[in-house]
Coordinates of C-alpha atoms in Angstrom, one line a residue:
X277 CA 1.4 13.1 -7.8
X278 CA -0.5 13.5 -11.2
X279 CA -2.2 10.6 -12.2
X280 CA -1.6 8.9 -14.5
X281 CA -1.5 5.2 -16.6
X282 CA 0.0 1.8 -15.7
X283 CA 1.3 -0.7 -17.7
X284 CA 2.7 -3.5 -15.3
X285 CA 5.0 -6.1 -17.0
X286 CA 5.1 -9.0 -14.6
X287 CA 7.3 -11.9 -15.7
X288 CA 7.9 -15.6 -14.0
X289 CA 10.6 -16.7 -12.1
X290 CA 13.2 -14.2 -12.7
X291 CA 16.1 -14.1 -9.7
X292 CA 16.9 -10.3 -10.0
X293 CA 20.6 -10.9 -10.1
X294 CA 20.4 -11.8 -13.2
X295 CA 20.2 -8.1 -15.1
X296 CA 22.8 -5.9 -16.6
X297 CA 21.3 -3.1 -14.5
X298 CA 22.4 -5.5 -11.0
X299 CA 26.1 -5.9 -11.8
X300 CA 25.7 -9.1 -13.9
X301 CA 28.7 -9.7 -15.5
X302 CA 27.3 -11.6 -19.1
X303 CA 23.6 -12.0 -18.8
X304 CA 22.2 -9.5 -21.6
X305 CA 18.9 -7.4 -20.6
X306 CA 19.3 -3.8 -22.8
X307 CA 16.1 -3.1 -22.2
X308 CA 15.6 -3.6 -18.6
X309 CA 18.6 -1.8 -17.8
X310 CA 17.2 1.2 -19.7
X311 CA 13.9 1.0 -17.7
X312 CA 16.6 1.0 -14.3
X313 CA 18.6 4.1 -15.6
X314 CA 15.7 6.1 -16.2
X315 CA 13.5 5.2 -13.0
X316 CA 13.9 3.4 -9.3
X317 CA 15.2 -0.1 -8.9
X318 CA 14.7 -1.7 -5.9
X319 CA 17.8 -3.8 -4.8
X320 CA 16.0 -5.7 -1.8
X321 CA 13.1 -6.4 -3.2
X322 CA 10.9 -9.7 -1.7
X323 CA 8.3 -12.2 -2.5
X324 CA 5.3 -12.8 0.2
X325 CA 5.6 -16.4 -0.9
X326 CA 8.5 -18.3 -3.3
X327 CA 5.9 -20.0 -5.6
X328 CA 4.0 -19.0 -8.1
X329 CA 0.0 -19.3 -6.9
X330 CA 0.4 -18.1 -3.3
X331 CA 2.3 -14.8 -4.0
X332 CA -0.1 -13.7 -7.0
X333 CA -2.6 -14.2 -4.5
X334 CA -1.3 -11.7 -2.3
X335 CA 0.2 -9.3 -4.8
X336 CA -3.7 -8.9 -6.0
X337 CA -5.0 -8.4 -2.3
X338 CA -2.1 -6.7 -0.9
X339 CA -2.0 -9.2 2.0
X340 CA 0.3 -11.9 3.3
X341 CA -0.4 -15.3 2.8
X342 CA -1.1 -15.8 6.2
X343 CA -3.8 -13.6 6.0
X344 CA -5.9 -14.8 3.0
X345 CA -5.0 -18.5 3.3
X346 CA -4.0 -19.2 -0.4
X347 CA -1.4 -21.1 0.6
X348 CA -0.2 -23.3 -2.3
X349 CA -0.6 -24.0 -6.1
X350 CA -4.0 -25.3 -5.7
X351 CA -5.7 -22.6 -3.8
X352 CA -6.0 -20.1 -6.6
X353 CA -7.1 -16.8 -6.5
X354 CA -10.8 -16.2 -6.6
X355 CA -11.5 -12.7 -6.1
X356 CA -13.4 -13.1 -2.5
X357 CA -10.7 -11.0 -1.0
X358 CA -11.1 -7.9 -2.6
X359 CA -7.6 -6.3 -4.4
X360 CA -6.4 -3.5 -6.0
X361 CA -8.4 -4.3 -9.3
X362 CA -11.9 -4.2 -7.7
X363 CA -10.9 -0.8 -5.8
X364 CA -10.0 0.6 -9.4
X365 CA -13.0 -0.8 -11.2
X366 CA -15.2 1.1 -8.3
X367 CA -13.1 4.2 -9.0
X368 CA -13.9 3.5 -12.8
X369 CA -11.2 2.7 -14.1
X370 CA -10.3 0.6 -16.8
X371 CA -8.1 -2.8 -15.8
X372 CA -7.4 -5.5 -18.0
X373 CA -4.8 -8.4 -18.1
X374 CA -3.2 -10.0 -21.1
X375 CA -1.1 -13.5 -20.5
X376 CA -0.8 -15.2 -17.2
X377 CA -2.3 -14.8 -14.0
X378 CA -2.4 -18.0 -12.3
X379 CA -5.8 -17.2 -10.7
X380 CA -8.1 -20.0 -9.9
X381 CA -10.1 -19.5 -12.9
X382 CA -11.2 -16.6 -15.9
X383 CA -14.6 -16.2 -14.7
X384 CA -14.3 -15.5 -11.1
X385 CA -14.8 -11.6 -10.2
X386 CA -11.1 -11.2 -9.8
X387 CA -10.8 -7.2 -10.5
X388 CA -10.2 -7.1 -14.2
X389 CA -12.6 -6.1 -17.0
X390 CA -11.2 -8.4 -19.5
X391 CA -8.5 -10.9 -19.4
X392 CA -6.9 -11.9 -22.8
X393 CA -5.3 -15.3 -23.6
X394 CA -4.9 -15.9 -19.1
X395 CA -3.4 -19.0 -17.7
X396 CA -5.1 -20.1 -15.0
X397 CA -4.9 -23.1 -12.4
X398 CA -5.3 -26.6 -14.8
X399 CA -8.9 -27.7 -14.9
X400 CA -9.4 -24.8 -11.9
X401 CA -7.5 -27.1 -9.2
X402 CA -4.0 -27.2 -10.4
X403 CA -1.2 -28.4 -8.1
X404 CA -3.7 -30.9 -5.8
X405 CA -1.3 -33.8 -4.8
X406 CA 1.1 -30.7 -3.6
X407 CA -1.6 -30.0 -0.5
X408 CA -0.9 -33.4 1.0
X409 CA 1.2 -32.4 3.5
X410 CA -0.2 -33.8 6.6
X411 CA 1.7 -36.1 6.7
X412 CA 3.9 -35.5 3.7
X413 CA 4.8 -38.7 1.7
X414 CA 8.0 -40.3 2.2
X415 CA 8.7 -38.9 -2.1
X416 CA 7.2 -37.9 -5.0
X417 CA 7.4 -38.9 -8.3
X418 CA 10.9 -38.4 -10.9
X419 CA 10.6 -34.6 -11.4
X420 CA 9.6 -33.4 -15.0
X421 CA 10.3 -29.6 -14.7
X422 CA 14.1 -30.0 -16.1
X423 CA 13.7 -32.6 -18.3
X424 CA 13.6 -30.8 -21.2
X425 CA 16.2 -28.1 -22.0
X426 CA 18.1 -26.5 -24.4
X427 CA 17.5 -24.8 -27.7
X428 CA 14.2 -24.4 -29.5
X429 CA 10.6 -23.1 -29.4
X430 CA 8.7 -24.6 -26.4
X431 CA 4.9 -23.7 -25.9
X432 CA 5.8 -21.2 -23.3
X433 CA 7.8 -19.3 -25.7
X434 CA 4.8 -19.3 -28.2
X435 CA 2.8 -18.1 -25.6
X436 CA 5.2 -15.0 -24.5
X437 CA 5.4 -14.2 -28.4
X438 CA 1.5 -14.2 -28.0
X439 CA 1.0 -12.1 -25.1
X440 CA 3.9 -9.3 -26.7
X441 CA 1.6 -8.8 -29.7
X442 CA -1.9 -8.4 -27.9
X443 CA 0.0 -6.4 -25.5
X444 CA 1.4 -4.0 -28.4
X445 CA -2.1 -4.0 -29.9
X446 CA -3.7 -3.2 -27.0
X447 CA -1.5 -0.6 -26.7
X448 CA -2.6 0.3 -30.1
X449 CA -6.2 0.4 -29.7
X450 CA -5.9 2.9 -26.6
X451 CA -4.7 5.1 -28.9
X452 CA -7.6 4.8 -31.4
X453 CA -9.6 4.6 -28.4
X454 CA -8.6 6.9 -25.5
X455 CA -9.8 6.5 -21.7
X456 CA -11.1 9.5 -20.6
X457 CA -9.2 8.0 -17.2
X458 CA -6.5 6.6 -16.7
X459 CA -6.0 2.7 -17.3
X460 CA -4.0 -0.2 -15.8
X461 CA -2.5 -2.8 -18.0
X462 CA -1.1 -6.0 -16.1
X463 CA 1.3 -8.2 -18.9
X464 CA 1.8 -11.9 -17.6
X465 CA 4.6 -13.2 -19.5
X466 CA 6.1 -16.6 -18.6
X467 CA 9.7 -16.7 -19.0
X468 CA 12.3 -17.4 -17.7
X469 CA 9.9 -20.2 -16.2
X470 CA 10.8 -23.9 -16.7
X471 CA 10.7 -25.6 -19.5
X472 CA 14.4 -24.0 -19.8
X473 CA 14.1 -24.2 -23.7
X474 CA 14.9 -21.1 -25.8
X475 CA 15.4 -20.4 -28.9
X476 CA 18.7 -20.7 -30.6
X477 CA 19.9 -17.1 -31.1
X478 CA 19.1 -16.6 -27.3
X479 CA 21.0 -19.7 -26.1
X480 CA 23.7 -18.8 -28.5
X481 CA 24.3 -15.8 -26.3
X482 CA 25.2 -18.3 -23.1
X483 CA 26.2 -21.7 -24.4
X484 CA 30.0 -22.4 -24.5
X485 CA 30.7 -19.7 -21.7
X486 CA 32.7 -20.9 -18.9
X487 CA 29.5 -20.6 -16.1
X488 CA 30.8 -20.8 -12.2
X489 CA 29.7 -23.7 -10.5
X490 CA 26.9 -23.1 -8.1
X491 CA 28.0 -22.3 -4.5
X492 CA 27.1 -24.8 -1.7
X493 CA 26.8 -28.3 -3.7
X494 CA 26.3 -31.2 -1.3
X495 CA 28.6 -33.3 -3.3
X496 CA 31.7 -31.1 -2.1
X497 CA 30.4 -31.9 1.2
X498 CA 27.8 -28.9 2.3
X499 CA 25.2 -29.8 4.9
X500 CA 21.5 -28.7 3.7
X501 CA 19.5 -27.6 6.4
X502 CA 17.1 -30.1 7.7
X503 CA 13.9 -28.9 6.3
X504 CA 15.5 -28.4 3.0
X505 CA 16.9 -31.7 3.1
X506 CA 13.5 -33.4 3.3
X507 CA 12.4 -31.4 0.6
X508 CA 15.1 -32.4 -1.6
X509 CA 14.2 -35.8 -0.2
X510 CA 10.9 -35.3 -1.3
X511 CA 11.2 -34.1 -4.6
X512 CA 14.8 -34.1 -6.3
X513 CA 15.0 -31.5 -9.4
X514 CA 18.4 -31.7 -9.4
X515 CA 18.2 -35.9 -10.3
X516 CA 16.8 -34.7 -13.2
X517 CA 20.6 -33.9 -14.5
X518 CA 22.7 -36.7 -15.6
X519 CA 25.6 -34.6 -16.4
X520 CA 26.8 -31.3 -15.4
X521 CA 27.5 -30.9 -18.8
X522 CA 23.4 -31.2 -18.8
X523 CA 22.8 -29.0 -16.0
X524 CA 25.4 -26.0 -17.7
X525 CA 23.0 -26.4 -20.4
X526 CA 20.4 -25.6 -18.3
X527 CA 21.8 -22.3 -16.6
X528 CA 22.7 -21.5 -20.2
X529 CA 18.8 -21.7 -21.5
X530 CA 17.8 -19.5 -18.4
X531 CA 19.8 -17.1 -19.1
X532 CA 19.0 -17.0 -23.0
X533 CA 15.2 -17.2 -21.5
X534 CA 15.8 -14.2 -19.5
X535 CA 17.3 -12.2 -22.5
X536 CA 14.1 -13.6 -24.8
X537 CA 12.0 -11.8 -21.8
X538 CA 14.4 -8.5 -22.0
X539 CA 13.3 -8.4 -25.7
X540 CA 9.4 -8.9 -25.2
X541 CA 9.9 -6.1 -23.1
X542 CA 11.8 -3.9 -25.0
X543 CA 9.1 -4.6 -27.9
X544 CA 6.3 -3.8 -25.7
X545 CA 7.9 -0.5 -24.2
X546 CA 8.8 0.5 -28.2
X547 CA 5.3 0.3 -28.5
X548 CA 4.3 2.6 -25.7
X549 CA 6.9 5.2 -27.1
X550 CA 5.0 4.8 -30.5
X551 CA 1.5 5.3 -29.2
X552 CA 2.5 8.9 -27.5
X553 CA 1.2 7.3 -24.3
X554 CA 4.6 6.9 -22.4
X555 CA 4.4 10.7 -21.2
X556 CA 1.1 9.7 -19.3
X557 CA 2.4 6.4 -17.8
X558 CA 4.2 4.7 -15.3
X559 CA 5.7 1.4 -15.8
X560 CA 6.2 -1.1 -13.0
X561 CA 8.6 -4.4 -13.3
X562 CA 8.4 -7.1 -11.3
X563 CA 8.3 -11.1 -11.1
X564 CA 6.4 -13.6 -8.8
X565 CA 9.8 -15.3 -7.4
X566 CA 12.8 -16.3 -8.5
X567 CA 14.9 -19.9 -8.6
X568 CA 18.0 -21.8 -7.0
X569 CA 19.5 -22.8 -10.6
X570 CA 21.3 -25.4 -8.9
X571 CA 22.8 -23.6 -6.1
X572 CA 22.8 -25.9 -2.9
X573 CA 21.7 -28.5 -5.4
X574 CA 18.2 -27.1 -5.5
X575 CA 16.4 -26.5 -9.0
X576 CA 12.9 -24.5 -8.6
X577 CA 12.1 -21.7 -5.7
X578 CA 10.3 -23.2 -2.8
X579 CA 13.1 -21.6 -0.5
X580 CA 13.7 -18.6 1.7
X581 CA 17.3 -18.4 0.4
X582 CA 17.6 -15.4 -1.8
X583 CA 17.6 -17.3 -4.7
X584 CA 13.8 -18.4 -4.1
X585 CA 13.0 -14.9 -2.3
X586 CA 14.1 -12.0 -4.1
X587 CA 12.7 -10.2 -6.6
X588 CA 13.8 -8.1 -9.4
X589 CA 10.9 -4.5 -9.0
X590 CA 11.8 -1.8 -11.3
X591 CA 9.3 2.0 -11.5
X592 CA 9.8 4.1 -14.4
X593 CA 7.8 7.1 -15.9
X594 CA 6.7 10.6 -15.3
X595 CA 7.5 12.0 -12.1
X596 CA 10.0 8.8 -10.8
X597 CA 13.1 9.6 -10.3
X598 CA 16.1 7.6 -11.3
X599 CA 18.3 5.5 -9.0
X600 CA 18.5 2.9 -6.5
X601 CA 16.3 2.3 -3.6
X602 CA 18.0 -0.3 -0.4
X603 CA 14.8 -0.4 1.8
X604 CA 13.3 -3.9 2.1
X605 CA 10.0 -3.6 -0.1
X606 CA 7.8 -6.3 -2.2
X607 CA 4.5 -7.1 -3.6
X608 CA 2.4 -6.2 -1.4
X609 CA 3.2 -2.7 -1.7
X610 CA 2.0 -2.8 -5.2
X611 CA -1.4 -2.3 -4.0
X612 CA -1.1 1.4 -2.4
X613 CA 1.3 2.0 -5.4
X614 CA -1.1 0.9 -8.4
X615 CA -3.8 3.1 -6.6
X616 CA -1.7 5.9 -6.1
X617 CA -0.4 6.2 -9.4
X618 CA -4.1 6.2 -11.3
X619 CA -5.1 8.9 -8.6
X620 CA -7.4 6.3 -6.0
X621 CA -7.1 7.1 -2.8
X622 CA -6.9 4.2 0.2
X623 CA -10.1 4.1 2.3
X624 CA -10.1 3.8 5.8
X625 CA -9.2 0.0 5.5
X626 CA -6.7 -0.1 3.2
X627 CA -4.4 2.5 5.5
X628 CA -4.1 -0.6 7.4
X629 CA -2.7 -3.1 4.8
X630 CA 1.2 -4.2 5.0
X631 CA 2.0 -2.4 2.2
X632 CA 2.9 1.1 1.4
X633 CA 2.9 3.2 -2.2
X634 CA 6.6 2.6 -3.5
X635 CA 6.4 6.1 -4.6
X636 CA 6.5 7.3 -1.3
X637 CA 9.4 4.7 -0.1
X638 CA 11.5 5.6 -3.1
X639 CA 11.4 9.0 -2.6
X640 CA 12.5 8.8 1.0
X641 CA 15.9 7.9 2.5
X642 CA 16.5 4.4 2.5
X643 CA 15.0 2.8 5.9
X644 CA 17.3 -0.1 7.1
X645 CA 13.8 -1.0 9.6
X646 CA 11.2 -1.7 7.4
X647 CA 11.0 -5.4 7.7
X648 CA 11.1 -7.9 4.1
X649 CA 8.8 -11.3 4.8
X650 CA 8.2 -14.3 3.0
X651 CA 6.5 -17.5 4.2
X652 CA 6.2 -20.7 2.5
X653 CA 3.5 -23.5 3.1
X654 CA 3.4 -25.2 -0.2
X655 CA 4.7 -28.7 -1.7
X656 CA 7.4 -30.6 0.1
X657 CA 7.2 -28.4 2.8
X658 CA 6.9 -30.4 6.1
X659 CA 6.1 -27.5 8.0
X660 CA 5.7 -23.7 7.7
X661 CA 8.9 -21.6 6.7
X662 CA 9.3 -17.5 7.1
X663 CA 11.5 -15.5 5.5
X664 CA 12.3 -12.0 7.8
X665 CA 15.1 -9.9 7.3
X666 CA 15.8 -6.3 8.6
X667 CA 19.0 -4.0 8.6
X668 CA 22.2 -6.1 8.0
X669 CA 20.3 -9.9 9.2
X670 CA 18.1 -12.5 7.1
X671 CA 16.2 -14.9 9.7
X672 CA 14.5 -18.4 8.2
X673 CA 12.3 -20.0 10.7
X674 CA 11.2 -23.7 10.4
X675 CA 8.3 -24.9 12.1
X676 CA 10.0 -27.7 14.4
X677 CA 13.6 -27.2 13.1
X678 CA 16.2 -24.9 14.1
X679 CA 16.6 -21.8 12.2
X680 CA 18.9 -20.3 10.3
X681 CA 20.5 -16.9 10.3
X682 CA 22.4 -15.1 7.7
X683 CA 24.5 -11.5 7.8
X684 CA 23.7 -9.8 4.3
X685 CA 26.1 -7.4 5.0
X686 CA 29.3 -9.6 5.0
X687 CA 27.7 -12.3 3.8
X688 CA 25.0 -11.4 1.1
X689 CA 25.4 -15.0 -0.9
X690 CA 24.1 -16.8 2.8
X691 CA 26.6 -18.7 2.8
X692 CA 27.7 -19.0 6.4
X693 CA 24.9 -20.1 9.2
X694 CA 25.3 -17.9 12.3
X695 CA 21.8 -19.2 13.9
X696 CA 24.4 -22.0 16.1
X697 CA 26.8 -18.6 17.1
X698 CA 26.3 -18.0 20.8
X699 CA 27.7 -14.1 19.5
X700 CA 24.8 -13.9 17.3
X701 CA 22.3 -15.2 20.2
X702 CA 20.7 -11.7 21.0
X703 CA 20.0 -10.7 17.5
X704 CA 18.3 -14.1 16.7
X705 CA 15.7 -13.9 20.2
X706 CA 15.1 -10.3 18.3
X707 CA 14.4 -11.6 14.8
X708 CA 12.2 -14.2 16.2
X709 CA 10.2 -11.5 18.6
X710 CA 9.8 -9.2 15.9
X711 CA 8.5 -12.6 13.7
X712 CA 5.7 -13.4 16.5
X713 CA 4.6 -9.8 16.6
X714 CA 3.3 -10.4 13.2
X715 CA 2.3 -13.8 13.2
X716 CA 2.2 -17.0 15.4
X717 CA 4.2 -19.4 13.2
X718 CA 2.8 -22.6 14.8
X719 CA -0.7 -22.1 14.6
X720 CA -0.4 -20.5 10.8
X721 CA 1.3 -24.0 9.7
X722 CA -1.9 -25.7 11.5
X723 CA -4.6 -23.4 9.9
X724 CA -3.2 -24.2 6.1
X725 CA -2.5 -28.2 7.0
X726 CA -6.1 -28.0 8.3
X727 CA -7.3 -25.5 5.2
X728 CA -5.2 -27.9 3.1
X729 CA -6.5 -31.4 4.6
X730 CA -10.2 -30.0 3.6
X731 CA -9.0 -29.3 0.3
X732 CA -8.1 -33.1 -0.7
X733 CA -10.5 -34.4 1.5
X734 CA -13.1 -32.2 -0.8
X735 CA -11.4 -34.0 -3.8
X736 CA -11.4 -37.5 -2.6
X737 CA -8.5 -37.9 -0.3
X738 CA -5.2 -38.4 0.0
X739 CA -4.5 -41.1 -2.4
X740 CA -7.0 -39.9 -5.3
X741 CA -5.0 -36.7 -5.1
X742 CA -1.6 -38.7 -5.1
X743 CA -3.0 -40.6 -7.9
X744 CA -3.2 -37.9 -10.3
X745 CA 0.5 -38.1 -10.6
X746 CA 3.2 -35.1 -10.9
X747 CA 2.8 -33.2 -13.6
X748 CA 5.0 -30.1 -15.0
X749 CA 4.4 -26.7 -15.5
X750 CA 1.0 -25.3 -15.7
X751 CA -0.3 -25.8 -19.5
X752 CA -0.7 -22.7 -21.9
X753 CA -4.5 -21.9 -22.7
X754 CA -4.2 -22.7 -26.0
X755 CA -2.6 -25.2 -27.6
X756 CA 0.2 -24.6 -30.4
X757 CA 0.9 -26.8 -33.1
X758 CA 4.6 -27.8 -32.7
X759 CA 6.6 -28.8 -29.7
X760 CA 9.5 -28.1 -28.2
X761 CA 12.8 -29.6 -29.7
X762 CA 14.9 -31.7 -28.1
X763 CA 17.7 -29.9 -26.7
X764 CA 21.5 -29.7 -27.8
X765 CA 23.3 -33.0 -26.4
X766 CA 25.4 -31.8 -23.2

């Protein structure tokens, strides 16, 4: 393969079903689609961790959560574990990031040569009170992450707006300025993240349409699993809501916020058709996870259910074929894949890391084998969760609670249970052998309790991280002048 540029567009948040290019009826994303037709869209595609600080973590190391022990949103990335920026700075290569990260900070050597306008972990710590875990407390706080939706121009959309225009004149300046190698951009952009305001030409697109209810609502008398319950317990989004009328609204904003994102996109990719650099590069898609929008009552990610887990990943450019790839892949595999395409081979010790170049997957016949993992260790967790799923079956295993397990093949919404099934007994006893080959789940959800009781501990303890209250989404780096406007009455 010829070497050659990357420009990686990495949103926040974004459940994959959600495109044109998937088979969504109504949700509006022209330019996505476009990148599909013309390159490889991954259908079961994975986060190594539903939230947001854990699986950048391990989509910069190519390495499972387990393994590098960021486990929640207040164990940022800090560049100790070398990833696949460090390996292409060595190789001389230029790597910069515009927009969010979610590292730990901007000054730790985390494998870029300049970061513009990042977002980072608040005050470097971020999501502290989440690592109390050990026990868990009996709640949190009222949840602010859906308090505020509906139309208008929230700080997060000022920020996106932001990031498009350094991104285009970036794009701009390599033109002026040409690598003598070949370069890897990474774009953070931030929607369709909470706060679920938009803009009102984007929300026009959604509001008023007759939106399905979400499947599985305890109020019409579904059962949440144990462990998910006491989440809920913990921290109810969905009490947010006073209406449905309210929580239409909301769907209706994410939506419009995922079509705002489609159009950052297509602005950015205009620009790389501009600049006569889109012959020399390949562009990669992705997001970090993706979020229940009320199905089973749940607002957020923090799940193994699809809805949490998947992924939209989308390749594009020179020597990417277009068309579909069904093999289980993830984030991970963007490490072997970034150094692949800018012509860096893996050493010795890379050949050993979980993932593998998505070049080489897509251009195979789909494997029904290779395994998709996620694991989950993070805020109103009680224990450790994992996520594995192979050929036709999706297995969730709680750490002292009975799992679950789901048939994608006649069942890919997960919405019947088949763990209880005595039919189904065989192929859970091999799900949860083929989940203790890789990891032994019980003494992984010790190791980040402990790493996470040191953490607070370092901080001043339980109750001064308790203290410091339950704040929202992670603030912008700079601050913009207006604020977001109410939203439309429900």
């Amino acid at each position: 393969m010829k070497p050659s540029n990357v420009l990686f567009l990495f949103s926040d948040e974004h459940d994959p079903r959600y495109m044109g290019c998937s088979g969504h009826p109504f949700v509006k994303t022209p330019h996505l689609d476009a990148l599909a037709a013309r390159g490889t869209r991954f259908t079961n595609a994975w986060t190594p961790c539903p939230v947001c600080v854990p699986a950048r973590a391990s989509l910069a190391t190519g390495r499972w959560v387990h393994e590098i022990g960021n486990w929640d949103n207040a164990i940022g990335y800090d560049g100790r574990v070398p990833g696949w920026g460090h390996r292409l700075q060595a190789a001389g290569r230029r790597v910069e990031s515009i927009g969010k990260l979610h590292y730990r900070n901007g000054t730790d050597p985390t494998g870029f040569d300049r970061q513009q306008e990042p977002m980072h972990l608040l005050d470097g710590i971020g999501q502290l009170w989440g690592s109390v875990r050990d026990p868990m407390p009996e709640k949190a706080g009222p949840s602010a992450l859906y308090a505020n939706v509906g139309p208008g121009l929230s700080n997060y959309n000022r920020y996106d707006l932001r990031i498009t225009e350094l991104a285009i004149r970036w794009l701009e300046d390599r033109v002026r300025a040409p690598d003598d190698e070949p370069w890897l951009l990474m774009v953070g952009l931030v929607a369709p993240h909470m706060p679920l305001v938009v803009p009102q030409e984007y929300l026009d697109l959604y509001f008023g349409l007759a939106l399905p209810e979400p499947k599985l609502l305890p109020r019409h008398g579904y059962v949440r699993h144990p462990w998910v319950e006491r989440m809920t317990s913990f921290w109810d989004h969905d009490a947010t809501f006073e209406s449905d009328a309210k929580r239409r609204l909301a769907k209706a904003s994410y939506f419009g916020l995922i079509t705002f994102l489609d159009t950052q996109i297509g602005r950015i990719l205009a620009a790389l058709a501009q600049s006569g650099l889109a012959g020399d590069t390949r562009i990669v898609y992705s997001t970090d996870h993706g979020d229940n929008l009320g199905t089973r009552g749940l607002w957020n990610k923090d799940v193994l259910y699809r809805e949490s887990t998947g992924i939209p990943l989308i390749m594009a450019g020179p020597e990417i074929a277009g068309g579909v790839c069904r093999t289980n892949v993830g984030l991970v595999d963007l490490y072997p894949t970034f150094l692949e395409a800018t012509g860096v081979p893996l050493d010795a010790s890379e050949r050993s890391l979980p993932g593998r170049s998505l070049f080489d997957i897509a251009a195979e016949p789909d494997d029904a084998q290779r395994i998709g993992f996620s694991e989950y260790h993070a805020v109103g967790a009680e224990s450790g969760a994992y996520m594995l799923t192979r050929g036709r079956y999706k297995y969730h295993q709680y750490v002292g609670h009975q799992p679950e397990l789901f048939d994608l093949q006649t069942d890919p919404e997960e919405l019947c249970d088949l763990a209880g099934d005595p039919a189904y007994a065989a192929v859970l006893a091999e799900m949860e052998t083929t989940l203790r080959a890789m990891l032994d789940p019980e003494a992984v959800d010790r190791r980040a309790k402990d790493d996470q009781n040191a953490l607070v501990a370092r901080h001043g303890g339980r109750e001064a991280a308790l203290a410091k209250g339950y704040p929202g989404e992670t603030p912008t780096a700079r601050k913009f002048d207006a604020a977001a406007s109410d939203s439309r009455p429900g």
